[in-house]
Amino acid sequence: MGKGVSILGIFVADTAYLAARLPVVGETITGSGFSVGPGGKGSNQAVAAARAGAGAGEAANVSFISKIGRDTFGDLALKTYAHAGVLPKLTVMDNQPTGAAFIYVNDKTGDNAIIVYPGAAGTITIEDVEAARQTIETSAIFVTQLEQPAEAAHHGLMIARKAGVTTIFNPAPAEPFPEAIYPLCDYIIPNETEAAALVGFPLDTIDDAKRAGDVLLERGVGTAIITLGSRGVLFHSPDCSVAVPAIAAGPVIDTTGAGDAFVGGFAAALADGFTPLDAVRFGCATAGIAVTRRGTAPAMPERSEIEALLRR
């Protein structure tokens, strides 16, 4: 049995703009805030898992597999991993920039809208994933998403499944992917929008979410975990369907990265031997703290904070 968590995904520099609304085409408006920080779904999940203490109660053991450019944003990635305790498994490219994201955050509600350009990480190939085979095979948990090419995610899941590594697939953003990915997922973790795109109907109620969970199980997934924002999370396996409530840690100021906080916290807890349902609660607490802070990776809480919230 391997240890810790390996994550395949992308790093981007998040450039976040606070404003009352988005401008329309041709319009310029004044914002109320700006920040630059580390982002990208896979990268955020790696930081969340490391901060949450993945590695069976020892020092965090989280590897992040990706590609970056040799530039200022790439330097930001390396500093982020050094600070969070993530083990970077990165290819540094001279002919591609590090990815970047435009993030609009509503300064009243915290709601967000995002444009992502993956840059170097958009060129991740099956060969790049194959080069990271040992990292994947020696982990307890493997996580990937859809910001890098789907065939790379598919190959990572195949390597992990063949090695007996527990697999988590976060089908985000809601891009098309091969049907063959479903049976490779011990856990699939879409949000309600992504789940609706996958199953073809909206998730207005918990019963809708359960129906969506059934569709995902029929496609070969082991367990469907659908995040529902303030409504919490649906844990849906063949023998257990539980609506787990959201865990509030304070006023919500920025929901960007909440899903990544959940996935990272859930993966860390699974790697530490939590039951799947307890790992879901741990993920909910991780996300509950993250949304009370601005930013994505910088908002991810430490394990002690998560445990304190769960005790409360």
Short mmCIF file of C-alpha atoms in Angstrom, two decimals, residues 31-190:
data_model
loop_
_atom_site.label_atom_id
_atom_site.label_comp_id
_atom_site.label_asym_id
_atom_site.label_seq_id
_atom_site.Cartn_x
_atom_site.Cartn_y
_atom_site.Cartn_z
CA GLY A 31 -12.99 47.48 -9.27
CA SER A 32 -12.75 47.39 -5.47
CA GLY A 33 -9.74 45.08 -5.12
CA PHE A 34 -7.05 43.01 -6.87
CA SER A 35 -4.67 40.21 -5.98
CA VAL A 36 -2.29 37.75 -7.64
CA GLY A 37 -1.83 34.33 -6.11
CA PRO A 38 -1.27 30.63 -6.82
CA GLY A 39 -4.16 28.68 -8.38
CA GLY A 40 -5.21 25.91 -10.76
CA LYS A 41 -7.50 23.10 -9.58
CA GLY A 42 -4.85 20.39 -9.23
CA SER A 43 -2.39 22.77 -7.61
CA ASN A 44 -5.02 24.06 -5.16
CA GLN A 45 -5.99 20.49 -4.28
CA ALA A 46 -2.34 19.61 -3.64
CA VAL A 47 -1.89 22.60 -1.31
CA ALA A 48 -5.17 21.76 0.47
CA ALA A 49 -4.15 18.11 0.92
CA ALA A 50 -0.67 19.02 2.19
CA ARG A 51 -1.98 21.61 4.66
CA ALA A 52 -4.61 19.14 5.79
CA GLY A 53 -1.79 16.74 6.64
CA ALA A 54 -2.03 13.90 4.08
CA GLY A 55 0.34 11.08 4.96
CA ALA A 56 -1.02 8.88 7.76
CA GLY A 57 -0.45 11.34 10.56
CA GLU A 58 3.17 11.95 9.55
CA ALA A 59 4.57 14.94 7.70
CA ALA A 60 2.46 15.72 4.64
CA ASN A 61 3.19 13.46 1.68
CA VAL A 62 1.61 15.12 -1.34
CA SER A 63 3.12 15.08 -4.84
CA PHE A 64 1.95 17.41 -7.59
CA ILE A 65 2.55 16.38 -11.23
CA SER A 66 2.40 19.20 -13.80
CA LYS A 67 4.25 21.53 -16.19
CA ILE A 68 5.11 25.20 -15.74
CA GLY A 69 6.98 27.86 -17.71
CA ARG A 70 10.36 29.32 -16.78
CA ASP A 71 8.92 32.68 -15.71
CA THR A 72 7.66 34.77 -12.78
CA PHE A 73 4.44 32.79 -12.42
CA GLY A 74 6.47 29.55 -12.46
CA ASP A 75 8.59 30.93 -9.60
CA LEU A 76 5.35 31.60 -7.71
CA ALA A 77 4.40 27.92 -8.11
CA LEU A 78 7.70 26.71 -6.67
CA LYS A 79 7.46 29.10 -3.70
CA THR A 80 3.90 27.92 -3.06
CA TYR A 81 4.90 24.26 -2.88
CA ALA A 82 7.92 24.96 -0.70
CA HIS A 83 5.69 26.86 1.74
CA ALA A 84 2.85 24.28 1.79
CA GLY A 85 5.07 21.19 1.91
CA VAL A 86 4.02 19.84 -1.51
CA LEU A 87 6.57 17.70 -3.40
CA PRO A 88 6.67 19.23 -6.94
CA LYS A 89 7.05 16.76 -9.84
CA LEU A 90 7.24 19.46 -12.52
CA THR A 91 8.52 19.80 -16.07
CA VAL A 92 9.76 23.38 -16.63
CA MET A 93 9.26 24.60 -20.23
CA ASP A 94 11.21 27.34 -22.01
CA ASN A 95 8.76 27.74 -24.93
CA GLN A 96 5.43 27.95 -23.03
CA PRO A 97 4.28 30.37 -20.31
CA THR A 98 2.97 29.26 -16.95
CA GLY A 99 -0.84 29.26 -16.96
CA ALA A 100 -2.94 32.16 -15.68
CA ALA A 101 -6.56 32.74 -14.67
CA PHE A 102 -8.82 35.79 -14.72
CA ILE A 103 -11.15 35.62 -11.69
CA TYR A 104 -14.03 38.02 -11.13
CA VAL A 105 -15.30 38.01 -7.52
CA ASN A 106 -18.52 39.83 -6.65
CA ASP A 107 -17.53 42.10 -3.75
CA LYS A 108 -20.95 41.71 -2.05
CA THR A 109 -21.76 38.00 -2.43
CA GLY A 110 -18.38 36.34 -3.00
CA ASP A 111 -19.71 34.62 -6.17
CA ASN A 112 -17.15 34.20 -8.95
CA ALA A 113 -16.64 33.81 -12.71
CA ILE A 114 -13.35 32.50 -14.13
CA ILE A 115 -11.39 32.27 -17.41
CA VAL A 116 -8.41 29.86 -17.32
CA TYR A 117 -5.50 29.64 -19.78
CA PRO A 118 -3.49 26.54 -18.82
CA GLY A 119 -0.29 27.55 -20.64
CA ALA A 120 2.50 24.97 -20.18
CA ALA A 121 0.18 22.61 -18.28
CA GLY A 122 -2.14 22.50 -21.29
CA THR A 123 0.59 20.54 -23.09
CA ILE A 124 0.64 17.65 -20.56
CA THR A 125 0.75 14.43 -22.60
CA ILE A 126 0.35 10.71 -21.93
CA GLU A 127 4.17 10.54 -22.07
CA ASP A 128 4.44 13.16 -19.30
CA VAL A 129 2.07 11.12 -17.12
CA GLU A 130 3.99 7.93 -17.92
CA ALA A 131 7.17 9.67 -16.69
CA ALA A 132 5.41 10.14 -13.33
CA ARG A 133 4.30 6.49 -13.12
CA GLN A 134 6.39 5.69 -10.02
CA THR A 135 5.00 8.70 -8.15
CA ILE A 136 1.42 7.60 -8.93
CA GLU A 137 1.99 3.90 -8.20
CA THR A 138 3.57 4.53 -4.77
CA SER A 139 0.79 6.82 -3.48
CA ALA A 140 -2.30 5.70 -1.55
CA ILE A 141 -4.59 8.15 -3.37
CA PHE A 142 -4.43 9.55 -6.92
CA VAL A 143 -6.42 12.66 -7.87
CA THR A 144 -6.96 14.35 -11.23
CA GLN A 145 -9.33 16.78 -13.00
CA LEU A 146 -9.98 18.14 -16.53
CA GLU A 147 -7.95 21.37 -16.73
CA GLN A 148 -5.14 19.40 -18.41
CA PRO A 149 -5.98 17.27 -21.50
CA ALA A 150 -8.51 14.49 -20.77
CA GLU A 151 -6.28 11.78 -22.27
CA ALA A 152 -3.60 12.63 -19.67
CA ALA A 153 -6.15 12.33 -16.85
CA HIS A 154 -7.36 9.02 -18.33
CA HIS A 155 -3.81 7.62 -18.45
CA GLY A 156 -3.11 8.67 -14.85
CA LEU A 157 -6.30 6.96 -13.67
CA MET A 158 -5.35 3.79 -15.59
CA ILE A 159 -1.88 3.70 -13.98
CA ALA A 160 -3.37 4.23 -10.51
CA ARG A 161 -6.14 1.64 -10.94
CA LYS A 162 -3.68 -1.01 -12.20
CA ALA A 163 -1.45 -0.37 -9.16
CA GLY A 164 -4.34 -0.65 -6.68
CA VAL A 165 -4.19 3.06 -5.82
CA THR A 166 -7.52 4.65 -4.77
CA THR A 167 -8.67 7.02 -7.53
CA ILE A 168 -10.49 10.36 -7.25
CA PHE A 169 -11.69 12.13 -10.40
CA ASN A 170 -12.92 15.72 -10.21
CA PRO A 171 -14.61 16.29 -13.64
CA ALA A 172 -13.93 20.02 -13.61
CA PRO A 173 -14.29 22.13 -15.61
CA ALA A 174 -17.31 20.49 -17.28
CA GLU A 175 -15.47 19.41 -20.43
CA PRO A 176 -16.16 16.24 -22.47
CA PHE A 177 -14.12 13.20 -21.47
CA PRO A 178 -13.93 9.52 -22.54
CA GLU A 179 -16.69 7.26 -21.14
CA ALA A 180 -13.88 4.81 -20.26
CA ILE A 181 -12.89 7.10 -17.38
CA TYR A 182 -16.02 6.30 -15.33
CA PRO A 183 -15.10 2.69 -14.40
CA LEU A 184 -11.62 3.89 -13.33
CA CYS A 185 -13.11 6.15 -10.62
CA ASP A 186 -13.32 4.89 -7.06
CA TYR A 187 -14.74 8.35 -6.35
CA ILE A 188 -16.07 10.96 -8.80
CA ILE A 189 -16.50 14.44 -7.29
CA PRO A 190 -18.44 16.90 -9.49
#
